[in-house]
Tab-separated table of C-alpha atoms and ligand atoms in Angstrom:
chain	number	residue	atom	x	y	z
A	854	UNK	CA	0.000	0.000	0.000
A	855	UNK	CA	1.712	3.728	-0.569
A	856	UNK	CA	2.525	5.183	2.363
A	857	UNK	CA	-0.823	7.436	2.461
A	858	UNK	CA	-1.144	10.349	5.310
A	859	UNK	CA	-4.414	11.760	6.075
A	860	UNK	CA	-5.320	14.394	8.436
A	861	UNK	CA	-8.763	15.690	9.807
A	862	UNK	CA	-8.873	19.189	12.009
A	863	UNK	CA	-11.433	20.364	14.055
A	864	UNK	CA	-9.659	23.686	13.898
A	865	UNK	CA	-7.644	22.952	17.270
A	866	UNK	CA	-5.999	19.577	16.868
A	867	UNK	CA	-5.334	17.698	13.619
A	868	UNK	CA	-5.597	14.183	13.891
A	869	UNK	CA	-3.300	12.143	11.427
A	870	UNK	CA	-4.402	8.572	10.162
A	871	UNK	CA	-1.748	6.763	7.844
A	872	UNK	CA	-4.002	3.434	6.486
A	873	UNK	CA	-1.093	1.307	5.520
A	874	UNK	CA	-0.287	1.264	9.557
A	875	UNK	CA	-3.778	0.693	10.183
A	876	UNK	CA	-4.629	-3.133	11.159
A	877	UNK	CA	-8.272	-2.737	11.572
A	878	UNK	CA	-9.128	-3.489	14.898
A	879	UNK	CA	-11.701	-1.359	14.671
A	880	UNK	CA	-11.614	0.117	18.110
A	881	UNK	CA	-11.953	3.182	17.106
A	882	UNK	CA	-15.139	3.051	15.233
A	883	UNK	CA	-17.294	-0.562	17.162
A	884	UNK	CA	-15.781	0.661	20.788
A	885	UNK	CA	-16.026	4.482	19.854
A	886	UNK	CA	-19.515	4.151	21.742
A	887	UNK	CA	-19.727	7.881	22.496
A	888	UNK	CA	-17.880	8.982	19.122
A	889	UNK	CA	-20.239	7.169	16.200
A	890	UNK	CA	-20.293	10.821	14.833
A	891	UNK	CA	-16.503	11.095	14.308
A	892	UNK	CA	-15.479	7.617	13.200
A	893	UNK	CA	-17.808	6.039	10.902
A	894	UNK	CA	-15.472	4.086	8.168
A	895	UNK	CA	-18.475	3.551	5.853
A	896	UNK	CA	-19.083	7.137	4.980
A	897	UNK	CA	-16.217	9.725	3.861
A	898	UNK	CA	-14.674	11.651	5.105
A	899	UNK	CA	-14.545	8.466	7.551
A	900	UNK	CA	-13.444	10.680	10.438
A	901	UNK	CA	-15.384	14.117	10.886
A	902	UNK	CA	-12.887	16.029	13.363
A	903	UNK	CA	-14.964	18.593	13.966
A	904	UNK	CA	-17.809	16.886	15.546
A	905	UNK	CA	-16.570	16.136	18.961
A	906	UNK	CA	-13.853	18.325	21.501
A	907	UNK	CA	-10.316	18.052	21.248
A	908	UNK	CA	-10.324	15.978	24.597
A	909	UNK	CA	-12.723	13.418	23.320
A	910	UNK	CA	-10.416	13.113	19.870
A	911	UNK	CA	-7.415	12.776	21.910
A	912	UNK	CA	-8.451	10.112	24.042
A	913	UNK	CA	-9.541	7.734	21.288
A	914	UNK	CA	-6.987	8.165	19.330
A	915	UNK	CA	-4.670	7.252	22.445
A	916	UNK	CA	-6.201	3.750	22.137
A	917	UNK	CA	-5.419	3.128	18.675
A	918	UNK	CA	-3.329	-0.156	19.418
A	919	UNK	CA	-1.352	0.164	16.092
A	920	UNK	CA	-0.330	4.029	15.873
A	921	UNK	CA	-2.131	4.790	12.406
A	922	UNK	CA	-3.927	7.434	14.265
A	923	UNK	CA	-2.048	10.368	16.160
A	924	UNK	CA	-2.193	13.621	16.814
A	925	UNK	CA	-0.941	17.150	17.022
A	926	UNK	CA	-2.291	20.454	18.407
A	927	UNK	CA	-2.058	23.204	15.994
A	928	UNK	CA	-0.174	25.942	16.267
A	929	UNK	CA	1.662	24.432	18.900
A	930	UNK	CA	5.734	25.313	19.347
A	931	UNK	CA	7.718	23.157	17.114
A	932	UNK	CA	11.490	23.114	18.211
A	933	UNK	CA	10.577	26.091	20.184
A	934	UNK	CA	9.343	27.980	17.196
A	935	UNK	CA	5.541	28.934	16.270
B	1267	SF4	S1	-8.114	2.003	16.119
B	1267	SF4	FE1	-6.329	2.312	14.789
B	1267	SF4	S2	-5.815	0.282	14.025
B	1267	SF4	FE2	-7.910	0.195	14.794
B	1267	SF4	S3	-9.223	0.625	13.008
B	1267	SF4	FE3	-8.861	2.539	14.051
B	1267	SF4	S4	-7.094	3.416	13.000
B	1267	SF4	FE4	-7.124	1.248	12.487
């Protein structure tokens, strides 16, 4: 698969998914019991970043057991710099 980077904002963190990392355990879609409105693989954009706070986000994509979804806050200092 080509190495593939997608990212989805809701204007204060940008969440990254790279599908060639992804192994489909779905947890973050089936378990994602209070997030059906961000995560919904059968409709596209699959992930709609701007339906839910940056706390919620954060915390599901924390349990992504492979790492095809992470994170960064925007605008945040990059090697000190904005
Ligand atoms: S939780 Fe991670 S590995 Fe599982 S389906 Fe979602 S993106 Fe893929």
């Amino acid at each position: 698969m080509p190495d593939i980077t997608k990212k989805y904002t809701n204007g204060e963190v940008t969440i990254v998914w790279k599908p060639a990392v992804c192994i489909h355990s779905t947890i973050c879609w089936k378990a994602a019991t209070d997030l059906p409105q961000v995560f919904n693989p059968f409709i596209k954009p699959w992930i709609k970043a701007e339906t839910a706070t940056t706390e919620k986000l954060i915390e599901q994509i924390k349990k992504c057991p492979s790492g095809a979804l992470s994170f960064y806050i925007n605008n945040e200092m990059v090697n000190g710099q904005l």
